[in-house]
XYZ file of C-alpha atoms in Angstrom:
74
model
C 57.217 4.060 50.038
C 55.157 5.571 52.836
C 52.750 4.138 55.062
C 48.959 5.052 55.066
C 47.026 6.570 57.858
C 43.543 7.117 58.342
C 42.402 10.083 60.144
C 42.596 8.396 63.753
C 46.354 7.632 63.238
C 46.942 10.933 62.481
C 44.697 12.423 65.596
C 46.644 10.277 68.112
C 49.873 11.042 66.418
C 49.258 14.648 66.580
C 48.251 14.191 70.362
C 51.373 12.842 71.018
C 53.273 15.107 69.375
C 51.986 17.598 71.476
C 52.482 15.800 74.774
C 56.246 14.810 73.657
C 56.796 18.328 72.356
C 55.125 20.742 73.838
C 53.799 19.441 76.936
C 50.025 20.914 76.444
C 48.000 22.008 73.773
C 48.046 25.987 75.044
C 52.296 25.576 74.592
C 51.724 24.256 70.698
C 49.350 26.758 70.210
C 51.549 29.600 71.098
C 54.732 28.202 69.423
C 52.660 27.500 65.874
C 50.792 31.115 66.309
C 47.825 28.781 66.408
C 44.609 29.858 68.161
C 44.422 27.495 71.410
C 40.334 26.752 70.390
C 41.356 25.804 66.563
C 43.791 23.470 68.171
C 41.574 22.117 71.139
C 38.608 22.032 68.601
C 40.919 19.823 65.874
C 41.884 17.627 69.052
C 38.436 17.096 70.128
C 37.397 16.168 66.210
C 35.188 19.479 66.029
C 37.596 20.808 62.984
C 39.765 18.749 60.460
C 43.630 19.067 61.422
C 45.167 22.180 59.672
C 48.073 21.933 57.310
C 50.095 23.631 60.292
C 48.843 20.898 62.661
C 49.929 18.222 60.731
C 53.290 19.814 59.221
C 54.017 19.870 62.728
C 53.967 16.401 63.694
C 55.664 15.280 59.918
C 51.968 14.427 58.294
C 50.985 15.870 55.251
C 47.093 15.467 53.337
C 47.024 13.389 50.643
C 43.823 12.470 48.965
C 43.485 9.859 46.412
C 40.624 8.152 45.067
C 40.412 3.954 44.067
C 38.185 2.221 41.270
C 35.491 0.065 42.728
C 35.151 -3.293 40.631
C 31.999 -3.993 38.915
C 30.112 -6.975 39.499
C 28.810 -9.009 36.498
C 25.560 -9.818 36.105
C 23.693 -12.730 37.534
C-alpha cells in the first residue's frame, strides 16, 4: 500500500532530493535537461512540479476523487 502526500510533502521532498542529490537546484537542472527557472519557479510554488521533477525524487501524480456523504434532512 502506499502512503499519501499532499502537495507540501512532495515540495519538501523534492527540496531535499535536490540538496542530497544534487547539491543545488542549477546541478538538477542541468542533469534532468530541466530549465533552471521551471525548476526554481516549481520550488518557489510559482508552477506545479513536472512529471520529471517528481520521477526524480520517486513521486508520481495520482489524482483521485472521494464521495462526500449527504446529510439528511432536519
Amino acid at each position: 500500500m502506499t502512503k499519501r502526500l499532499d502537495r507540501l510533502d512532495a515540495f519538501r521532498i523534492f527540496r531535499e532530493t535536490i540538496k542530497k542529490k544534487y547539491g543545488t537546484q542549477r546541478n538538477f537542472a542541468l542533469t534532468k535537461g530541466l530549465r533552471e527557472q521551471d525548476v526554481s519557479d516549481a520550488l518557489n510554488g510559482r508552477r506545479p512540479l513536472s512529471t520529471a521533477m517528481l520521477k526524480a525524487c520517486g513521486l508520481r501524480r495520482v489524482e483521485y476523487f472521494e464521495r462526500e456523504e449527504e446529510k439528511a434532512d432536519a
